[in-house]
mmCIF file of C-alpha atoms in Angstrom:
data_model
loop_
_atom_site.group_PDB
_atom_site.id
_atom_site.type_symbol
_atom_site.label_atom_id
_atom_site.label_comp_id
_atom_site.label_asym_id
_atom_site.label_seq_id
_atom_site.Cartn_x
_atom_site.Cartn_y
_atom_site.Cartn_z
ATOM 1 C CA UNK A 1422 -24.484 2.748 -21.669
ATOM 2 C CA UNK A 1423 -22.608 5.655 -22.281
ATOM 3 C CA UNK A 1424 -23.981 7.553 -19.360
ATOM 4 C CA UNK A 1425 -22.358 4.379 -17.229
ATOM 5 C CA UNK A 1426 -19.167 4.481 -18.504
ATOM 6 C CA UNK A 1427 -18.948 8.283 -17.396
ATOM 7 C CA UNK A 1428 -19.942 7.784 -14.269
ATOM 8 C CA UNK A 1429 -17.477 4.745 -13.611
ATOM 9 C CA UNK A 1430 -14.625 6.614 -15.130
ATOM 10 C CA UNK A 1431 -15.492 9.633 -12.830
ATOM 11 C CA UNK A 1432 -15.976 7.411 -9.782
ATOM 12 C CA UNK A 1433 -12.216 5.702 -11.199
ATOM 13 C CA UNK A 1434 -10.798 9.138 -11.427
ATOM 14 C CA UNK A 1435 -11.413 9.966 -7.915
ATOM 15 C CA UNK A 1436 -10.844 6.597 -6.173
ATOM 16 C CA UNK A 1437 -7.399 6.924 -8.572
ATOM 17 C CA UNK A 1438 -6.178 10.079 -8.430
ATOM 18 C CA UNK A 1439 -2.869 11.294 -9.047
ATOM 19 C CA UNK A 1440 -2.608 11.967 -5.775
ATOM 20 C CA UNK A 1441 -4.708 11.174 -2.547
ATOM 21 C CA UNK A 1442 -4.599 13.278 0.346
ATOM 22 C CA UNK A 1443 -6.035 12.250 3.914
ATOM 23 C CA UNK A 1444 -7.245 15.380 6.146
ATOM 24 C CA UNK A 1445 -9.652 18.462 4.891
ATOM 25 C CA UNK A 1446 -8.186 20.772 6.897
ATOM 26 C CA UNK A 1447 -6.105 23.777 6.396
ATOM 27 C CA UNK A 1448 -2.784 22.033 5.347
ATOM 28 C CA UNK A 1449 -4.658 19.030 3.004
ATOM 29 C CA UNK A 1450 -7.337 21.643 1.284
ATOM 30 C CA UNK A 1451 -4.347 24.266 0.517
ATOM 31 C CA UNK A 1452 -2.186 21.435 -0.695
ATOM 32 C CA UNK A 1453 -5.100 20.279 -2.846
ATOM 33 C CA UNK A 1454 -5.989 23.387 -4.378
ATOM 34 C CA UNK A 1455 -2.275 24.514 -5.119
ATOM 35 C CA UNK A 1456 -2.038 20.939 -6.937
ATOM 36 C CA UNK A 1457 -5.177 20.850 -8.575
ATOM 37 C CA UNK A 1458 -4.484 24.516 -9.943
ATOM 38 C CA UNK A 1459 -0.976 22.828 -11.549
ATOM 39 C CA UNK A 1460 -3.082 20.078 -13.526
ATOM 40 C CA UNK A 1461 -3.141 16.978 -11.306
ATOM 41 C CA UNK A 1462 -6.052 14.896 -10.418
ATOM 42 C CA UNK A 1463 -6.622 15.162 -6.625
ATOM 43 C CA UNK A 1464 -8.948 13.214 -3.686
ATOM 44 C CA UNK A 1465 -8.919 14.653 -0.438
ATOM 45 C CA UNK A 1466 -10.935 12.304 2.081
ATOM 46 C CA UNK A 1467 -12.211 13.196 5.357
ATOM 47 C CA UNK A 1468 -13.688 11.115 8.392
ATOM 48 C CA UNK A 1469 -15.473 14.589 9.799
ATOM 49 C CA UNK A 1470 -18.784 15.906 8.207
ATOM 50 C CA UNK A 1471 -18.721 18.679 6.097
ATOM 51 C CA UNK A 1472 -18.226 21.936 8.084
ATOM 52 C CA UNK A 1473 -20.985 24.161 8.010
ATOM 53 C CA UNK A 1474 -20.218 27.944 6.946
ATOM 54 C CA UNK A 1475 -19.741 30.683 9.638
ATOM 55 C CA UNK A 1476 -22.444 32.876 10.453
ATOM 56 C CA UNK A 1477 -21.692 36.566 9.979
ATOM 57 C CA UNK A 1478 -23.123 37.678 13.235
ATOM 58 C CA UNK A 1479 -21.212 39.593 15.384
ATOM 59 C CA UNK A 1480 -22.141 38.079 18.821
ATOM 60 C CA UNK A 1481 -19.576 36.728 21.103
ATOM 61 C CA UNK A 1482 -20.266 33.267 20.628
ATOM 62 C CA UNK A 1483 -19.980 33.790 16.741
ATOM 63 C CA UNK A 1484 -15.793 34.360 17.079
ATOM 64 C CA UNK A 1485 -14.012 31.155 16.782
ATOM 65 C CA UNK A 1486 -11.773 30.828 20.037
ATOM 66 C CA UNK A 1487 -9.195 28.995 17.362
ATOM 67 C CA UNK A 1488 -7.084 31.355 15.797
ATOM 68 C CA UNK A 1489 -3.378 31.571 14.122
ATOM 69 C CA UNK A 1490 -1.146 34.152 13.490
ATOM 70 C CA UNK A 1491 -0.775 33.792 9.524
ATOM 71 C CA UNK A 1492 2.792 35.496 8.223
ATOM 72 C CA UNK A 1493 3.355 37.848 5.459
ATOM 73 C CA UNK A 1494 4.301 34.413 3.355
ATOM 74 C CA UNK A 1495 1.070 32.446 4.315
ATOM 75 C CA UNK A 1496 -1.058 35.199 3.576
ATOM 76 C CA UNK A 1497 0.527 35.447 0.317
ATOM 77 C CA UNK A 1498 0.211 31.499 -0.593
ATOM 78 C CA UNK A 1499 -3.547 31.827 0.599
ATOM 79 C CA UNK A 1500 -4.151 34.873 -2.200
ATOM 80 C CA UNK A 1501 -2.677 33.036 -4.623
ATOM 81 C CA UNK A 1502 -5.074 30.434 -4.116
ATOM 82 C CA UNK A 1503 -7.840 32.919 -4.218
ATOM 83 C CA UNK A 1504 -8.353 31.679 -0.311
ATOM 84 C CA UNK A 1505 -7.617 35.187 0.973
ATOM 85 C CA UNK A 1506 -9.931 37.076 -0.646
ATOM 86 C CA UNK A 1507 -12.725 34.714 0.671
ATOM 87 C CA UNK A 1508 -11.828 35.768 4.382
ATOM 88 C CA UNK A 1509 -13.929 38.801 5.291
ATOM 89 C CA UNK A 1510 -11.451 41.660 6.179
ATOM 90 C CA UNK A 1511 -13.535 42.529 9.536
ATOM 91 C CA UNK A 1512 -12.861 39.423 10.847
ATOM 92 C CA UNK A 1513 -9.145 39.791 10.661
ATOM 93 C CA UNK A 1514 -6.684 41.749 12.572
ATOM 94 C CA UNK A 1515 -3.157 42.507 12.187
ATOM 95 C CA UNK A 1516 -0.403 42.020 14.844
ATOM 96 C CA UNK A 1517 2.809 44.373 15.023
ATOM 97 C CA UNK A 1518 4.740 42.657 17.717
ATOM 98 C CA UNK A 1519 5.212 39.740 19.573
ATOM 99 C CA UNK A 1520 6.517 38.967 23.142
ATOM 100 C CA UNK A 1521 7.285 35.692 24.446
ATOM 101 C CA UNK A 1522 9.021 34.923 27.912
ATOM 102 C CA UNK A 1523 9.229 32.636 30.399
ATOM 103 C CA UNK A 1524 7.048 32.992 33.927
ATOM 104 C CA UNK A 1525 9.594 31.299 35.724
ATOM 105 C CA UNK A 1526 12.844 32.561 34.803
ATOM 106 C CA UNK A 1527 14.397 35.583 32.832
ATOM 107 C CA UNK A 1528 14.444 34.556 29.078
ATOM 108 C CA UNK A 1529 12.604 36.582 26.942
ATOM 109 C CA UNK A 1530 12.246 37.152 23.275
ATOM 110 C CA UNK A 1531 9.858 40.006 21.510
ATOM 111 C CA UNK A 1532 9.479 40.580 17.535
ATOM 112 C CA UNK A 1533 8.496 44.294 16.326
ATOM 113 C CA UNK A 1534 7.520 44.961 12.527
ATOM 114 C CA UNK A 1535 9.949 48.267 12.850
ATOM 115 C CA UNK A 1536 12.796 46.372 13.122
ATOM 116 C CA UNK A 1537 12.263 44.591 9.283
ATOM 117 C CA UNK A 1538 10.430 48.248 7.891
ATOM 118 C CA UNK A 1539 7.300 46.044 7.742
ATOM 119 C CA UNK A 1540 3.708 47.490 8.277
ATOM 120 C CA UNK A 1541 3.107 44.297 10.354
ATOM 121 C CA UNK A 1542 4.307 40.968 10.919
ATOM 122 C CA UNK A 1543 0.964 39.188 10.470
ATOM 123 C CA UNK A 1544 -2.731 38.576 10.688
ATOM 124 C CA UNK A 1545 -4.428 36.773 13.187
ATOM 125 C CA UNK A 1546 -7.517 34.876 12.008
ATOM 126 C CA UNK A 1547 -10.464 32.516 13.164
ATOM 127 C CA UNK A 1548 -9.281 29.098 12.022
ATOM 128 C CA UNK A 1549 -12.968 28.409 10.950
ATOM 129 C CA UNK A 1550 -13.234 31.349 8.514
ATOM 130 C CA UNK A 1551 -9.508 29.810 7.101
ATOM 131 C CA UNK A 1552 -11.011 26.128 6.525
ATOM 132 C CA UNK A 1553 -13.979 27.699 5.221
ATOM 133 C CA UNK A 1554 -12.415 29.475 2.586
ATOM 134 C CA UNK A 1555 -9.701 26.861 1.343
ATOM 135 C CA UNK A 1556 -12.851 24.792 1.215
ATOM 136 C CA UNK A 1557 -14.755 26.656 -1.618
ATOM 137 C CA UNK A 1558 -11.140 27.105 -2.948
ATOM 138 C CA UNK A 1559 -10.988 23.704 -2.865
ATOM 139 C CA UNK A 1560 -14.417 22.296 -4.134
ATOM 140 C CA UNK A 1561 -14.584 25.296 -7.341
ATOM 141 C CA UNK A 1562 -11.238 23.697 -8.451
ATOM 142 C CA UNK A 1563 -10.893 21.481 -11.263
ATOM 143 C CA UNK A 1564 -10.081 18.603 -10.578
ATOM 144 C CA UNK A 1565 -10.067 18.708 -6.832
ATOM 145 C CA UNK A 1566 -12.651 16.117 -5.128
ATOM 146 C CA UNK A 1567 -13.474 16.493 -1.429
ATOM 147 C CA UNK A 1568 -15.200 13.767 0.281
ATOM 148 C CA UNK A 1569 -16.303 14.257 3.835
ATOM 149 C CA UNK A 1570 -17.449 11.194 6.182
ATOM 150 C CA UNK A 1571 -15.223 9.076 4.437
ATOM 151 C CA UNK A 1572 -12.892 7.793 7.358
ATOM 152 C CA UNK A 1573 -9.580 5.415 6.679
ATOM 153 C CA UNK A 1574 -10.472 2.284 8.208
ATOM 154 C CA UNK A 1575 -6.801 1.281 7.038
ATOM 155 C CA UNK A 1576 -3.987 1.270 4.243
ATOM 156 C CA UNK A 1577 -1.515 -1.235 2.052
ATOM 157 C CA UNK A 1578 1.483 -0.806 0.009
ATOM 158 C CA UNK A 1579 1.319 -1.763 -3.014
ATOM 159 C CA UNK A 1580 2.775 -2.490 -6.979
ATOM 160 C CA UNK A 1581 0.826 1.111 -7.424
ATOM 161 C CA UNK A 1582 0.878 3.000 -4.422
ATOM 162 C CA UNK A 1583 -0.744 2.574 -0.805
ATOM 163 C CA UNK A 1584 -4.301 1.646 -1.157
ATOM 164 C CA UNK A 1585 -6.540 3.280 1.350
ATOM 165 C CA UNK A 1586 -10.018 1.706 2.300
ATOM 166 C CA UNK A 1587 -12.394 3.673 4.184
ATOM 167 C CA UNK A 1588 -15.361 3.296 6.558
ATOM 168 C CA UNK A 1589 -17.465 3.898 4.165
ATOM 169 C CA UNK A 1590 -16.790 1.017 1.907
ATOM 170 C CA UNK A 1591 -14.282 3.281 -0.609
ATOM 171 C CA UNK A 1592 -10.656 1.960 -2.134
ATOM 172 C CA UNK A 1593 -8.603 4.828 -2.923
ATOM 173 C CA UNK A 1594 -5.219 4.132 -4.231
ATOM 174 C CA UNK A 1595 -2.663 6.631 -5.691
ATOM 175 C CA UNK A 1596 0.775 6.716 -6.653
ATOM 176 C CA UNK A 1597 0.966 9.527 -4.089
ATOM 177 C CA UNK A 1598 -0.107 9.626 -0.632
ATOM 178 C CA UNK A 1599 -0.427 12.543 1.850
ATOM 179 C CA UNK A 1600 -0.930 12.411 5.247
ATOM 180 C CA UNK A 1601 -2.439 15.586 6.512
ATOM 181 C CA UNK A 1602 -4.475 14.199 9.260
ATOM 182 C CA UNK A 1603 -2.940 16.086 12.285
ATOM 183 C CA UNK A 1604 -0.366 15.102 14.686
ATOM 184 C CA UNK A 1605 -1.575 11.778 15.626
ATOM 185 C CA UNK A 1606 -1.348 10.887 11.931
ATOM 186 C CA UNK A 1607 -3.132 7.616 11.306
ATOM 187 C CA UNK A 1608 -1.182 7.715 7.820
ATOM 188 C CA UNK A 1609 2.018 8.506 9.247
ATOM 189 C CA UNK A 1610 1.349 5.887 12.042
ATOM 190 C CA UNK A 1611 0.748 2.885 8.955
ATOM 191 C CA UNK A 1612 2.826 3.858 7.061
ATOM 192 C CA UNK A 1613 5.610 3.098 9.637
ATOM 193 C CA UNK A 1614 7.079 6.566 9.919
ATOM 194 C CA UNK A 1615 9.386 6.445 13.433
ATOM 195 C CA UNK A 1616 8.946 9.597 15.431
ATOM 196 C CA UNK A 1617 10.331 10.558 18.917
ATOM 197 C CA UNK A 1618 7.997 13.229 21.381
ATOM 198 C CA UNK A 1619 8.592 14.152 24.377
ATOM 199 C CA UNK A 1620 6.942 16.525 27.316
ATOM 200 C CA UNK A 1621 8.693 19.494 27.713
ATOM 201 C CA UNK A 1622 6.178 19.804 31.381
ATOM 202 C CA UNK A 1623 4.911 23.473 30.658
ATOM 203 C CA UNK A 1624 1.988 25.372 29.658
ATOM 204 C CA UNK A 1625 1.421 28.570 28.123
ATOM 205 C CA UNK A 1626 -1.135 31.217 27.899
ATOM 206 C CA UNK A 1627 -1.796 33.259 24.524
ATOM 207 C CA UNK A 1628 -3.238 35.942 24.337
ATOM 208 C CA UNK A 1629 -4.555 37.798 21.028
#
């Protein structure tokens, strides 16, 4: 009996968390870790399987095309998290400038470190080897539950929160719920959040 009751009051903890977040990627994972680390019971659910850890090979098809340009700032959040230390340094590579302008007419804008007495303005780094490291941030923290293939199939408001069921069968409900699912937010889009996009009809090229 005992042995029961600590399982259901696990299972309750994470289908009741303090707060629920929707998306493992780099926004929900960081925003679960920096909470967790503060005390607070936290769910993060995700509709994608796990992702599988880089390979450390060196071959061309081992760099992930998918990169950002992480500030001075970011870097900083992601060593307080202990995320940065998890990214191997060979794999990263800082940027000192930054030019921007338009094929078609004459604007133009460029950014140099000199100009703030920086050593850089930034890292760029494979988005993979980002995710991958917020994500054993993530699942060493206390208190922090990840589930993967655990889709929303759809949510409610209720006297205690939005309640969230999933694909898989799951009720999640928190007082607080985050949508960090990416710009076509399924949260955002039931939760009745307006937003206005438009096209601005261009395309760019970036190059790292």
């Amino acid at each position: 009996m005992p042995a029961t009751l600590w399982v259901d009051e696990a299972e309750r903890a994470m289908t009741h968390p303090d707060i629920l977040i929707v998306g493992a990627g780099v926004a929900g994972l960081s925003l679960a870790t920096a909470l967790g680390g503060e005390g607070f019971r936290v769910t993060v659910i995700d509709g994608a399987k796990r992702p599988s850890a880089p390979t450390a090979d060196r071959g061309i098809a081992d760099w992930d095309l998918r990169v950002s340009a992480l500030t001075p700032a970011s870097i900083d959040f992601l060593r307080r998290l202990g995320a940065w230390s998890a990214i191997p340094g060979d794999r990263t590579g800082c940027y000192t400038g930054m030019k921007v302008w338009d094929g078609r007419g004459s604007g133009r804008i460029g950014f140099d470190a000199s100009e703030v007495n920086a050593p850089y303005l930034g890292h760029i780094v494979e988005n993979r080897l980002t995710l991958q490291a917020l994500l054993q941030c993530a699942e060493t923290c206390p208190g922090v539950e990840v589930r993967w293939e655990c889709a929303m199939e759809d949510m409610t408001l209720t006297d205690s929160g939005w309640e969230i069921h999933s694909e898989d069968g799951s009720t999640f409900c928190a007082p607080l719920t985050v949508g960090a699912d990416g710009a076509r937010s399924r949260v955002r889009e039931w939760a009745g959040m307006p937003t206005r996009d438009w096209s601005y009809e261009q395309s760019a090229i970036v190059g790292t």
